[in-house]
Structure formats: C-alpha cells, structure tokens
Amino acid sequence: MRRRVKSAGILGAVTLVVIALAIVLPQLGGRESGAQEPGKAFVPPGKLDEYYMFASGGHSGQVYVFGIPSMRRIRTIPVFTPDPATGWGYDEHSKRMLGGYTWGDVHHPALSETRGEYDGRWLFVNDNANNRVARIDLKTFTVGQILGPVPNIMGPHCAAFVTPNTEYFMMPSRFSAPIPTGTYAPLSEYGKKYFGVLAAIAVDPKTGEMSVGWELLLPPWQYDLSDAGKKVSEGWAFLTTYNTEEATTVLEKNASKNDRDYIIVLNWREVEKAVKAGKFTAIAGVKVVDPTKVPGLVYLIPVAKSPHGVDVSPDGRFIVASGKLQPTVTVYEFAKIQEAIQKKDFAGTVRGLPVLNYESVRVAEVPVGLGPLHTQFDDKGFAYTSLFLDSAIAKWQLGTWKVVDKVQINYNVGHLAAAEGDSASPDGKYLVSLNKMAKDRFLSVGPSHPESLQLIDIAGGKMRVIADAPVDPEPHYAQIVKADKIKAIEIHPKETKRPNSVWSPKDARIERKGNEVHVYMYAIRSRYVPDNVEVNQGDRVFFHITNNDLDEDLTHGFGISLYNVNMEIQPGETKTISIVAEKPGVYPFYCTNFCSALHQEMQGYLLVKPKK
Amino acid sequence: MMGWIGRGELGRWERRLLLFSAALVLLSFAFPLWQVRLIAPQYPEGLTLAVYAWGLRGKLDIINTLNHYVGMREIRPEDFPELRLIPVAFLGVALLATVAAWTGRRWIPFLLIVLAPVALLGILDLWYRLYLYGHTLDPDAPIRVPPFTPPILGSQRLANFITSATFHVGTLLHVIAFVLVVLAFWRSSPWRGRSRS
Ligand SMILES: [Cu+2]
C-alpha cells in the first residue's frame, strides 16, 4: 500500500516536471526552429559593419540601408515618396523630380557593376507602380535622377537587374496594356491590342544618366523577374513570364491553368544591332522593335507553371528558374540553349516566337521544397533557394543538383540576398532572408506586424539563423556589398560658383523680382542670415539656403510654421524651397534638424504684410 | 669683431654640414612648424590647425565657427602679414648656408648663429597673437568665458574642448639645422685647430 502511494507520488511528480518543462522549455529556447546562435551577428558599439545592405522599401517608396552582420538599420533613403525629415519632395529640385507623384513601389535594387562586380557607384531602383526608375548616387546616398514614367510599359516589376557593365537593365511590363500608355481598348481585345513591352534602360557609363535605349514588343503576358547573363552568357538576358493564358479576370485561377509558362531568352546585343539597322517603329518617341519581325532576338523556353525568380549562376553557365507552384527549381544550361538555337531545335512557335525544346536545354529539376521563389549563390558552388510555403531555405549544389541542407525561417520568405550575391564572385559568408511575415518574432504592435529580416550564417556547412531584425513594409529584394566599395563623401564640396549659393554672411540678401522674392540665405550654427524676412501677401517666396557648416554630420533644417514646408540642408549643400505667402501674419521659421548647443535659437520670422 | 670671429676657412666636413642644414631648412616646408589640436567628445578625431612656413592648414572654418560661441574673432590667414616673411627668411637662411658651403666663408655660419634669436621673436609673435585672440572676446557672445591665452605648448581645457599645442617636425628640422651650423662653426674654429696641434 505504502509502496503504491510512493510510486503514485513519483509518477505525479514526474508528470508535474514534464508539464513544467513543456511550459518553460519553449520559452527558454524560443521556437526550436529559427533559434538564434548568439554572438556571430554582434558588432560592438563603435565598430562598423563589414557590408552594406540596400533593401527596397516596397510600397513605402523608399530604400533602407542596413549594416551586415549587425542588421542595424543605418538610413532610409527617400526615393519616390516625399519625406519631410530630409525635405525630399518639399524642396524645388526634388519636387520637380517626383513630378507630382506621392508614392512608388520599390522592388529590386541593383548596384552598378563593372565587369560583373559591384563597383559601388550607383544603386538603381524601380517603381512598379508608376513605371519609373531612380538612380541613387552612393557618394551622397541621395537620388540623382528619376526617369519616367517610361512610355509604353506598365508595372516594371522585373527591374532593375543590371548587365555586367551596367549598359542596361530591363523594365518589362508586369501588366500588359494598350500602347502608347493612355490608349483605351476594351478587355475583350486583350489578345490583340494589349502588349507586354520591355524597355531597356541605358545607363551612361560616366555619369550614370539613364535614358530609354529601346523597347521590345512582347506578347500580352506578365513579366515577372529578370537577370542579366554574365561571363559566358554576357550579352543575354532572361525573364520569367506567367499568365500566358492571357487571362484578364480572377488571375489566381485563370492564370494558373497551363502546366507550362516560359522563360524569355533575349539577345540584347542583337537588339542593339537591329535598332542601329533601323528595324524599329517609333511609339511615343521610343524605338520599339518587334521580335516577331526580326528573328534571332527572342526565344522562349518552357518552364513549370507560373515561375517567379530566374537567376544566373556566378559563372553565367546556368539559369535557374523557380517554379512557385511546383516543388522544384529548373536548371538550364546556357551552352545547351545556344546549341538548340543554332540547330533550330524548336518545338514550334508561340505568338510568332520560337520555343526551344525543353528536353534539349534543361539540365536538372532540383526538388528543393514547396514554393520556391528565388535563388542566390555562394563562393563554393552552392545555391540557396527560398521556399515561401515551407518557410525555409534550401541549400543545393550546382552540378550534383543535390539538396544538402535546409534551414527554417520565420516566416514566408520571399527574396533572399547573399553577400555580393548577384556579382560574378559572391562572397558566401552571409545570406539575408527577406520574410513576408513576422507574426510572433517581435513584441506585438497590433494586428499588422513589421516584416522580418533574418541573417543566416552560410560560412560553415550548416546554415544557421544568427539575427532577426524587424523592418517597415516592405523589402522585396536587397543587395549586399562590401563596405569598402562605397565611397561616401562627408561634406558637399564648397563650390563658390554654385547657383544661388551664399558663402559669406555679407553676400546674404533679399531680392525682389516683381511678385517673386528671393532670399539668399546663409546658414551656420546657430543662425540664419538674414533671419527676418518681410514680404507681401501673395508673393512667391524662394528661400535659397546654403549650409556653411563644412563639418561632418552638421545638417541644418528649415521649416516654416503653418506654411507646410520643411527640409534639411546637408553640410555644404544649397537647397531651395518656395512658398506662396497666401496667409498674412507672422510665421516663425526655425532649424528643425538639431545642430548645435544653440540650435533652439536658430530661427527667424517670415512677416507677411496683408494686402490693402 | 666679426672679422676676427669669422676668420678662417670651412673644412670639407663643415661645408657638408652646412649643405645638409640648408637641405633641412628646405625640407621643413613640407612639415608644420606648429600645430594645435582641439579634441571634444563630439570631435574624437580632433580639429587640427597647422602653421606651415607657407601658411595655415587645417579645419580653420570649423574652429572659427566654434570660436564664435565664446566671441573670439575670426582667425583669417590674411591677418598674419608676418607669415609672408617666414618663407623669405627660411629661403634666405638656406641660401646663406649653401653659399657658405660653396665659398667656405666662415663668417656666414657665424652670421646665421647671431641671427638665430630672431626665431624667438617669431614665437613671441605667435604667443602675442594667441593672447590677443583670447583677450579680445565679444562681450555679447552667447557663451561668456574669462579671457584666456590659448596654449603655445601643452594642453588647456576650455568648456568641452581640450586644446593641445605643440611645435612640430618643421621646427625640429630647424633646431637640427641650427645645431649643425653651430657644429660647423665650432669645428672650423682656428683657435680649436691650434689647441689640437
Ligand atoms: Cu541648425
């Protein structure tokens, strides 16, 4: 009896311990999946990161700059969306660049390349919403040019993946539409009057100036992602396309009917020649080439239905397409593609474009897992494919086509970015998983959570998640570049000939030209010269302000109460902001960017005399 | 007297020493003579201002901007006309030393030694300049500090700034050149030669 009581007691105690462990253990280790290995991502205070990561800000219209491996967010670069803190979209220059648009949808940042390597000069980002593209100058981390809306294209999701010497990047339509842009045609005429158009944006190798090089008329399908050929495949570009069903309603069902869609194989050097030979039609002022009339420019390769990413291996030999709705990535070999083209090994044509024989060009179907989207590469011959549905990343080997490792991520990975991953020589080391859901990974902030970035150590044989970082919506893609390639300047050079600049308080002045008042203002910690400005109601007032503090990080601000304007002026910079003095009265302007011990004194009055 | 002291000829070695000191004087143009460095918690890298034989170099604009908070006058290179004399004087010294090496005239090193204390005047001038900057402060300045003399050598603390001043490589080269001239003069002394023989 006593023994029975005793054993019941032990049993009870064991049960309690098990329950307690069941409650405590998961809290100790987090979820077993994605448990972090501490230390490796730690960068001590005062120490700098090894890499920059440029992540697209999605529909925020901005670009986020991170340090890797610390995952510290260093800066937000305003691109397509006004930003009062910097004055982006408020000062005259940036207002003109934004052209009245107040948002953009940034998807794929691309660093400029020289001989297939990131050269640290520029970053190009597309606006999927308004058919634009911006160039960020990495000396100042500010936008130097916005091109567009580019004529004839609609929703350039694909961009911007640059060619190995930044000759071009391709901006094809995600949404086929009648052309030129602004043309009406009913959906019943989708197959005839709608076109997918690819714009090749040419980049000036010296200045980075972007212009529309030429355009290509493509079938009314949807163009999703692209990559430029490199090394052996240099001179070619590859795009994925879906909705070859040409559906115009309930696409989630109707655009998923065909078992196969296509990879577009594009010989852009041949297109250049065709343009030079005059084989184009001008549409909306752009030279548009029809590849059904000029053979040798475009070929189609069948691919598992509704593909998403297409990625070229660092040596340019392999083209990897992710199936999205099929648990495999399909690998094609460039040499086989060339052979098939030469031998005219075609399986017919679709919409006038030759289709290469799938069996002839495909070298492997790698069973990576569910929902493969994108692939990146390391320095040791391995590929890493994101699996949206499995919430995992699969590591597999080029050549053997074997999956060698998988790591769980949290949750729903879209793109992934490897260190120097799109260059001809990736670094390995780090991989960042750009996740669409954060769910329980951070303190809750209500029903909508931040997106989540996870840093994965890929230096060893096994992948390990070593850091989590929340981020605002929504990085689609990122590129990671060695920090020493970026040569940012600390102050804007003192250009005494710069228009509207003032470099001495003696030259500060107010000039009236009819109804226009120009204030040439000198700013230095902690004052404006002049600091009181009197105008008449109805005047258009321009403030041209030069920050004379040629000192690292000594940025001034300029905001006017009740006049709805604000901007920063960086060290050595001259900026112009204007208002129409419609409201009579007295309105203070002041330095909004904390600059100095007497920052609070850095102010003045705008006195608006009422009309009589 | 000069005739007596400067009597005699310079030997081969003495001439080499003089040529070498002329070279050192010329080399001094490449280095600061004097340097001041301001360090603050927000300027860990320091703000440096260096005086060269040919002018001022460094973060003068930033130092001026900061100085205005205590009401110090703006430091402008054009306010130092004496700085224009320095290169002329230095080139003159180098030329004299070269001529001495060429001709072997012993009175030239003697002249150089006699003129050397003029350099002390330069240092005195620098000190006076610093004194003036620290003692003619704008009474309406945002931050009021008691009048002070920025250091010519050594460190001083003012508010969040530690100011450290030091003579630099350029001055050191001049000191070495001077020692060489003295050595040349002394070695060639006819009196020294007589006592040895
Ligand atoms: Cu300020």
Short mmCIF file of C-alpha atoms in Angstrom, two decimals, chain A residues 147-550:
data_model
loop_
_atom_site.label_atom_id
_atom_site.label_comp_id
_atom_site.label_asym_id
_atom_site.label_seq_id
_atom_site.Cartn_x
_atom_site.Cartn_y
_atom_site.Cartn_z
CA LEU A 147 13.42 58.57 -65.11
CA GLY A 148 9.84 58.16 -66.17
CA PRO A 149 7.04 57.37 -66.30
CA VAL A 150 8.67 55.42 -69.13
CA PRO A 151 6.34 55.31 -72.17
CA ASN A 152 4.54 52.12 -73.24
CA ILE A 153 5.44 49.90 -70.26
CA MET A 154 3.16 49.21 -67.30
CA GLY A 155 4.35 47.89 -63.93
CA PRO A 156 8.08 47.24 -64.47
CA HIS A 157 8.32 44.67 -61.69
CA CYS A 158 11.32 42.94 -63.27
CA ALA A 159 13.75 45.80 -62.94
CA ALA A 160 16.43 46.56 -62.11
CA PHE A 161 18.96 43.80 -62.77
CA VAL A 162 21.93 45.38 -64.48
CA THR A 163 24.10 43.89 -67.21
CA PRO A 164 27.73 43.15 -66.20
CA ASN A 165 28.98 46.60 -67.22
CA THR A 166 25.76 48.45 -66.38
CA GLU A 167 24.99 49.01 -70.05
CA TYR A 168 21.29 48.32 -69.41
CA PHE A 169 18.65 46.98 -67.14
CA MET A 170 15.35 45.61 -68.41
CA MET A 171 11.99 47.12 -67.46
CA PRO A 172 9.25 44.91 -68.90
CA SER A 173 5.54 45.24 -68.18
CA ARG A 174 4.04 43.18 -65.42
CA PHE A 175 0.64 44.41 -66.56
CA SER A 176 0.18 44.25 -70.30
CA ALA A 177 -1.76 47.25 -71.55
CA PRO A 178 -2.69 49.06 -74.77
CA ILE A 179 0.07 51.26 -76.15
CA PRO A 180 1.06 54.02 -76.18
CA THR A 181 0.25 54.44 -72.50
CA GLY A 182 -3.10 56.15 -72.16
CA THR A 183 -4.70 54.30 -75.07
CA TYR A 184 -8.11 52.76 -74.40
CA ALA A 185 -9.04 49.27 -75.54
CA PRO A 186 -11.72 47.00 -74.02
CA LEU A 187 -10.57 43.84 -72.26
CA SER A 188 -12.30 41.80 -74.99
CA GLU A 189 -9.46 42.94 -77.25
CA TYR A 190 -6.76 41.91 -74.77
CA GLY A 191 -5.13 39.43 -77.15
CA LYS A 192 -4.90 41.98 -79.99
CA LYS A 193 -4.45 45.43 -78.55
CA TYR A 194 -2.59 44.76 -75.31
CA PHE A 195 1.15 44.33 -75.27
CA GLY A 196 3.83 43.39 -72.88
CA VAL A 197 6.56 45.92 -73.54
CA LEU A 198 10.13 45.66 -72.42
CA ALA A 199 12.06 48.89 -72.02
CA ALA A 200 15.84 48.59 -71.97
CA ILE A 201 17.11 51.48 -69.86
CA ALA A 202 20.54 52.59 -71.00
CA VAL A 203 22.99 53.95 -68.44
CA ASP A 204 25.76 56.41 -69.29
CA PRO A 205 28.93 54.74 -68.03
CA LYS A 206 30.45 58.06 -66.90
CA THR A 207 27.57 59.96 -65.36
CA GLY A 208 25.04 57.24 -64.62
CA GLU A 209 22.45 59.24 -66.58
CA MET A 210 19.58 56.90 -67.52
CA SER A 211 17.61 57.06 -70.75
CA VAL A 212 15.26 54.75 -72.62
CA GLY A 213 17.55 52.84 -75.00
CA TRP A 214 14.94 50.92 -76.93
CA GLU A 215 11.82 48.86 -76.35
CA LEU A 216 10.73 45.42 -77.37
CA LEU A 217 7.19 44.38 -78.22
CA LEU A 218 6.28 41.19 -76.34
CA PRO A 219 3.10 39.07 -76.13
CA PRO A 220 0.37 40.25 -73.73
CA TRP A 221 1.67 38.14 -70.86
CA GLN A 222 3.02 39.15 -67.49
CA TYR A 223 6.74 39.60 -67.00
CA ASP A 224 7.90 38.84 -63.51
CA LEU A 225 11.63 38.78 -62.89
CA SER A 226 14.82 39.03 -64.84
CA ASP A 227 18.52 38.51 -64.61
CA ALA A 228 21.33 39.50 -66.90
CA GLY A 229 23.66 36.92 -68.36
CA LYS A 230 27.27 37.19 -67.25
CA LYS A 231 30.63 35.80 -68.33
CA VAL A 232 29.76 33.01 -70.86
CA SER A 233 26.20 34.31 -71.16
CA GLU A 234 27.07 38.01 -71.29
CA GLY A 235 25.01 39.85 -73.86
CA TRP A 236 21.86 37.92 -73.00
CA ALA A 237 19.02 38.48 -70.53
CA PHE A 238 16.45 36.10 -69.07
CA LEU A 239 12.93 36.92 -67.93
CA THR A 240 10.19 34.85 -66.41
CA THR A 241 6.69 35.22 -67.72
CA TYR A 242 3.33 34.00 -66.45
CA ASN A 243 -0.29 34.36 -67.43
CA THR A 244 0.48 33.04 -70.90
CA GLU A 245 -3.20 32.07 -70.60
CA GLU A 246 -3.85 35.78 -71.26
CA ALA A 247 -6.48 35.90 -68.51
CA THR A 248 -7.95 39.26 -67.55
CA THR A 249 -10.08 38.23 -64.58
CA VAL A 250 -9.63 36.03 -61.49
CA LEU A 251 -5.99 35.57 -62.35
CA GLU A 252 -5.21 33.40 -59.34
CA LYS A 253 -7.24 30.69 -61.06
CA ASN A 254 -7.25 31.61 -64.72
CA ALA A 255 -3.56 32.42 -64.98
CA SER A 256 -2.63 29.10 -63.38
CA LYS A 257 -4.26 26.79 -65.90
CA ASN A 258 -1.35 25.97 -68.20
CA ASP A 259 1.20 23.47 -66.92
CA ARG A 260 3.94 25.44 -68.59
CA ASP A 261 4.82 29.09 -68.91
CA TYR A 262 8.03 30.49 -70.39
CA ILE A 263 11.42 31.92 -69.77
CA ILE A 264 12.17 34.67 -72.27
CA VAL A 265 15.70 34.42 -73.61
CA LEU A 266 16.77 37.76 -75.02
CA ASN A 267 19.87 38.59 -77.06
CA TRP A 268 20.16 42.29 -76.18
CA ARG A 269 23.31 42.83 -78.23
CA GLU A 270 21.35 41.67 -81.31
CA VAL A 271 18.51 44.05 -80.42
CA GLU A 272 21.05 46.89 -80.32
CA LYS A 273 22.13 45.94 -83.83
CA ALA A 274 18.52 45.77 -85.04
CA VAL A 275 17.93 49.27 -83.65
CA LYS A 276 21.06 50.56 -85.38
CA ALA A 277 19.84 48.95 -88.60
CA GLY A 278 16.61 50.91 -88.27
CA LYS A 279 14.40 47.87 -87.68
CA PHE A 280 12.07 49.65 -85.28
CA THR A 281 8.84 51.66 -85.13
CA ALA A 282 8.69 54.84 -83.08
CA ILE A 283 5.94 54.64 -80.47
CA ALA A 284 5.57 57.57 -78.09
CA GLY A 285 9.03 58.70 -79.13
CA VAL A 286 10.70 55.38 -78.33
CA LYS A 287 12.34 52.99 -80.79
CA VAL A 288 10.26 49.83 -80.48
CA VAL A 289 11.44 46.56 -82.03
CA ASP A 290 9.05 43.74 -82.87
CA PRO A 291 10.93 40.44 -82.37
CA THR A 292 8.42 38.51 -84.44
CA LYS A 293 9.63 40.57 -87.42
CA VAL A 294 13.33 40.46 -86.56
CA PRO A 295 14.38 36.86 -85.96
CA GLY A 296 17.21 35.97 -83.58
CA LEU A 297 16.31 38.35 -80.79
CA VAL A 298 13.91 36.44 -78.55
CA TYR A 299 13.37 32.75 -77.77
CA LEU A 300 11.05 31.02 -75.33
CA ILE A 301 11.90 28.13 -73.01
CA PRO A 302 9.10 26.16 -71.35
CA VAL A 303 9.15 26.27 -67.56
CA ALA A 304 6.96 24.82 -64.82
CA LYS A 305 3.81 26.89 -64.46
CA SER A 306 3.80 30.42 -63.05
CA PRO A 307 7.52 30.75 -62.41
CA HIS A 308 8.81 33.56 -60.25
CA GLY A 309 12.55 34.15 -59.98
CA VAL A 310 15.13 33.50 -62.66
CA ASP A 311 18.76 33.65 -61.57
CA VAL A 312 22.01 33.23 -63.45
CA SER A 313 24.84 31.37 -61.70
CA PRO A 314 28.01 33.42 -60.97
CA ASP A 315 29.89 31.81 -63.87
CA GLY A 316 26.98 32.54 -66.21
CA ARG A 317 26.62 28.85 -67.16
CA PHE A 318 23.32 28.02 -65.53
CA ILE A 319 19.93 29.68 -65.49
CA VAL A 320 17.81 28.71 -62.51
CA ALA A 321 14.04 29.18 -62.65
CA SER A 322 11.87 28.81 -59.56
CA GLY A 323 8.57 27.05 -60.03
CA LYS A 324 6.45 28.80 -57.37
CA LEU A 325 3.62 26.28 -57.80
CA GLN A 326 5.88 23.27 -58.26
CA PRO A 327 8.34 21.97 -55.63
CA THR A 328 11.34 22.19 -57.96
CA VAL A 329 13.74 24.63 -59.49
CA THR A 330 14.53 24.04 -63.13
CA VAL A 331 18.11 24.50 -64.24
CA TYR A 332 19.00 25.28 -67.86
CA GLU A 333 22.46 25.36 -69.32
CA PHE A 334 23.43 28.34 -71.44
CA ALA A 335 25.60 26.24 -73.78
CA LYS A 336 22.64 23.94 -74.46
CA ILE A 337 20.41 26.95 -75.13
CA GLN A 338 22.96 28.19 -77.69
CA GLU A 339 23.14 24.75 -79.27
CA ALA A 340 19.36 24.50 -79.56
CA ILE A 341 19.19 27.95 -81.14
CA GLN A 342 21.90 27.07 -83.66
CA LYS A 343 20.29 23.75 -84.56
CA LYS A 344 16.84 25.36 -84.63
CA ASP A 345 15.80 22.68 -82.14
CA PHE A 346 12.35 24.25 -81.74
CA ALA A 347 9.05 22.83 -80.50
CA GLY A 348 7.00 25.19 -82.64
CA THR A 349 6.30 28.87 -82.11
CA VAL A 350 4.01 30.76 -79.77
CA ARG A 351 2.80 34.19 -80.82
CA GLY A 352 5.46 34.20 -83.51
CA LEU A 353 8.33 33.46 -81.15
CA PRO A 354 10.32 30.20 -81.37
CA VAL A 355 10.02 27.81 -78.41
CA LEU A 356 13.17 25.84 -77.60
CA ASN A 357 12.83 22.14 -76.93
CA TYR A 358 12.59 21.78 -73.15
CA GLU A 359 14.39 18.43 -73.08
CA SER A 360 17.30 19.86 -75.04
CA VAL A 361 18.09 22.79 -72.76
CA ARG A 362 17.11 21.60 -69.28
CA VAL A 363 19.88 20.01 -67.23
CA ALA A 364 18.15 19.41 -63.89
CA GLU A 365 14.98 19.71 -61.88
CA VAL A 366 16.06 20.09 -58.27
CA PRO A 367 13.44 19.03 -55.68
CA VAL A 368 14.07 21.93 -53.27
CA GLY A 369 10.70 22.02 -51.48
CA LEU A 370 7.41 23.89 -51.56
CA GLY A 371 7.01 27.34 -53.06
CA PRO A 372 10.47 28.06 -54.49
CA LEU A 373 10.82 31.75 -55.38
CA HIS A 374 14.40 32.95 -55.72
CA THR A 375 17.92 31.61 -55.80
CA GLN A 376 21.23 33.09 -54.67
CA PHE A 377 24.76 31.71 -54.84
CA ASP A 378 27.87 31.48 -52.69
CA ASP A 379 31.58 31.18 -53.44
CA LYS A 380 31.70 27.39 -53.09
CA GLY A 381 29.35 26.24 -55.82
CA PHE A 382 26.18 26.12 -53.75
CA ALA A 383 22.83 27.67 -54.50
CA TYR A 384 20.25 28.82 -51.94
CA THR A 385 16.59 28.81 -52.86
CA SER A 386 13.86 30.48 -50.82
CA LEU A 387 10.79 28.35 -50.14
CA PHE A 388 7.76 30.52 -49.46
CA LEU A 389 5.37 27.74 -48.47
CA ASP A 390 7.89 25.69 -46.48
CA SER A 391 9.16 28.88 -44.75
CA ALA A 392 12.62 27.55 -45.34
CA ILE A 393 15.76 27.98 -47.37
CA ALA A 394 17.19 25.04 -49.27
CA LYS A 395 20.90 24.78 -49.98
CA TRP A 396 21.80 22.70 -53.01
CA GLN A 397 24.84 22.02 -55.08
CA LEU A 398 25.41 23.09 -58.66
CA GLY A 399 26.48 20.10 -60.73
CA THR A 400 25.30 17.32 -58.44
CA TRP A 401 21.88 19.01 -58.12
CA LYS A 402 21.56 17.56 -54.59
CA VAL A 403 19.86 19.39 -51.73
CA VAL A 404 22.39 19.34 -48.88
CA ASP A 405 20.80 21.46 -46.14
CA LYS A 406 17.64 23.29 -45.12
CA VAL A 407 17.02 25.95 -42.52
CA GLN A 408 13.67 27.01 -41.11
CA ILE A 409 12.91 30.71 -41.25
CA ASN A 410 10.15 32.80 -39.70
CA TYR A 411 8.03 33.22 -41.79
CA ASN A 412 7.29 33.04 -45.51
CA VAL A 413 10.50 34.03 -47.16
CA GLY A 414 10.28 35.95 -50.43
CA HIS A 415 13.64 37.02 -51.79
CA LEU A 416 16.97 36.22 -50.24
CA ALA A 417 20.19 38.16 -50.63
CA ALA A 418 23.70 36.77 -50.37
CA ALA A 419 26.82 38.83 -49.74
CA GLU A 420 27.86 40.16 -53.18
CA GLY A 421 25.28 37.61 -54.35
CA ASP A 422 24.45 38.97 -57.82
CA SER A 423 28.05 39.62 -58.75
CA ALA A 424 30.29 37.29 -60.73
CA SER A 425 32.08 36.36 -57.49
CA PRO A 426 29.79 36.03 -54.45
CA ASP A 427 31.43 36.18 -51.02
CA GLY A 428 29.47 33.42 -49.27
CA LYS A 429 29.51 34.21 -45.53
CA TYR A 430 26.10 35.82 -45.12
CA LEU A 431 22.63 35.35 -46.50
CA VAL A 432 19.66 37.51 -45.58
CA SER A 433 16.18 36.06 -45.71
CA LEU A 434 13.57 38.73 -46.53
CA ASN A 435 10.47 37.42 -44.87
CA LYS A 436 6.93 38.50 -45.57
CA MET A 437 5.56 37.71 -42.11
CA ALA A 438 6.97 38.36 -38.64
CA LYS A 439 3.99 37.09 -36.59
CA ASP A 440 5.34 36.28 -33.11
CA ARG A 441 9.01 37.20 -33.65
CA PHE A 442 8.84 40.68 -32.09
CA LEU A 443 6.82 42.46 -29.41
CA SER A 444 3.33 42.87 -30.78
CA VAL A 445 2.36 46.20 -32.31
CA GLY A 446 -1.24 45.34 -33.10
CA PRO A 447 -2.83 43.37 -35.91
CA SER A 448 -0.27 44.27 -38.58
CA HIS A 449 3.29 43.36 -37.82
CA PRO A 450 6.53 44.51 -39.32
CA GLU A 451 8.22 42.46 -42.00
CA SER A 452 11.17 40.46 -40.82
CA LEU A 453 14.73 40.07 -41.96
CA GLN A 454 16.83 37.14 -40.82
CA LEU A 455 20.56 36.87 -41.10
CA ILE A 456 21.88 33.42 -41.91
CA ASP A 457 25.45 32.34 -41.42
CA ILE A 458 26.44 30.33 -44.52
CA ALA A 459 30.18 30.19 -43.86
CA GLY A 460 30.02 26.69 -42.39
CA GLY A 461 28.48 23.52 -43.74
CA LYS A 462 25.16 24.10 -41.98
CA MET A 463 23.09 27.23 -42.33
CA ARG A 464 22.31 29.00 -39.06
CA VAL A 465 19.95 31.88 -38.33
CA ILE A 466 22.04 34.34 -36.32
CA ALA A 467 19.91 37.50 -36.17
CA ASP A 468 16.38 38.82 -36.56
CA ALA A 469 15.52 42.38 -37.50
CA PRO A 470 12.10 43.97 -37.95
CA VAL A 471 11.60 46.33 -40.85
CA ASP A 472 8.84 48.56 -42.19
CA PRO A 473 6.91 47.36 -45.22
CA GLU A 474 8.32 46.07 -47.35
CA PRO A 475 11.69 44.94 -48.56
CA HIS A 476 11.20 42.78 -51.63
CA TYR A 477 14.80 42.44 -52.51
CA ALA A 478 18.17 43.61 -51.29
CA GLN A 479 21.76 43.61 -52.41
CA ILE A 480 24.72 43.28 -50.08
CA VAL A 481 28.00 44.96 -50.97
CA LYS A 482 31.39 45.01 -49.25
CA ALA A 483 31.53 48.22 -47.21
CA ASP A 484 34.87 49.42 -48.56
CA LYS A 485 33.46 49.64 -52.08
CA ILE A 486 31.22 52.53 -51.10
CA LYS A 487 32.99 55.89 -51.08
CA ALA A 488 30.56 58.23 -49.39
CA ILE A 489 31.57 61.87 -49.03
CA GLU A 490 31.34 63.62 -45.63
CA ILE A 491 30.54 67.14 -46.82
CA HIS A 492 29.38 68.67 -50.08
CA PRO A 493 32.31 70.49 -51.68
CA LYS A 494 32.38 74.26 -51.30
CA GLU A 495 31.52 75.27 -54.87
CA THR A 496 31.55 79.04 -54.79
CA LYS A 497 30.17 79.21 -58.36
CA ARG A 498 27.12 77.08 -57.49
CA PRO A 499 23.89 78.87 -58.49
CA ASN A 500 22.06 80.51 -55.57
CA SER A 501 24.80 79.62 -53.07
CA VAL A 502 25.92 82.07 -50.38
CA TRP A 503 29.31 81.56 -48.72
CA SER A 504 29.60 84.68 -46.61
CA PRO A 505 27.06 86.47 -44.43
CA LYS A 506 27.97 89.59 -46.43
CA ASP A 507 26.54 88.02 -49.58
CA ALA A 508 23.28 87.03 -47.89
CA ARG A 509 20.46 89.14 -49.32
CA ILE A 510 16.84 89.50 -50.29
CA GLU A 511 15.97 90.34 -53.89
CA ARG A 512 12.57 91.17 -55.28
CA LYS A 513 11.58 90.47 -58.90
CA GLY A 514 8.01 91.58 -59.31
CA ASN A 515 5.88 89.22 -57.23
CA GLU A 516 8.82 86.94 -56.59
CA VAL A 517 11.03 87.35 -53.57
CA HIS A 518 14.36 85.50 -53.49
CA VAL A 519 16.03 85.10 -50.13
CA TYR A 520 19.69 84.11 -50.48
CA MET A 521 20.28 82.78 -47.02
CA TYR A 522 23.47 81.87 -45.19
CA ALA A 523 23.08 79.18 -42.51
CA ILE A 524 25.72 78.34 -39.94
CA ARG A 525 25.42 77.09 -36.40
CA SER A 526 23.40 78.64 -34.90
CA ARG A 527 21.85 81.33 -37.09
CA TYR A 528 20.34 82.24 -40.43
CA VAL A 529 21.41 85.38 -42.27
CA PRO A 530 19.04 87.09 -42.87
CA ASP A 531 16.85 85.82 -40.06
CA ASN A 532 13.83 88.07 -40.55
CA VAL A 533 12.14 88.28 -43.91
CA GLU A 534 9.29 90.61 -44.75
CA VAL A 535 7.13 90.00 -47.83
CA ASN A 536 3.74 91.00 -49.14
CA GLN A 537 0.72 88.76 -49.11
CA GLY A 538 0.58 86.84 -52.40
CA ASP A 539 4.33 86.93 -53.06
CA ARG A 540 6.05 83.76 -54.17
CA VAL A 541 8.98 83.46 -51.80
CA PHE A 542 12.07 81.39 -52.61
CA PHE A 543 14.47 80.54 -49.83
CA HIS A 544 17.88 79.57 -51.25
CA ILE A 545 19.79 78.30 -48.24
CA THR A 546 23.45 77.28 -48.09
CA ASN A 547 24.71 75.34 -45.09
CA ASN A 548 28.13 76.83 -44.38
CA ASP A 549 29.00 74.32 -41.67
CA LEU A 550 31.51 72.26 -43.63
#
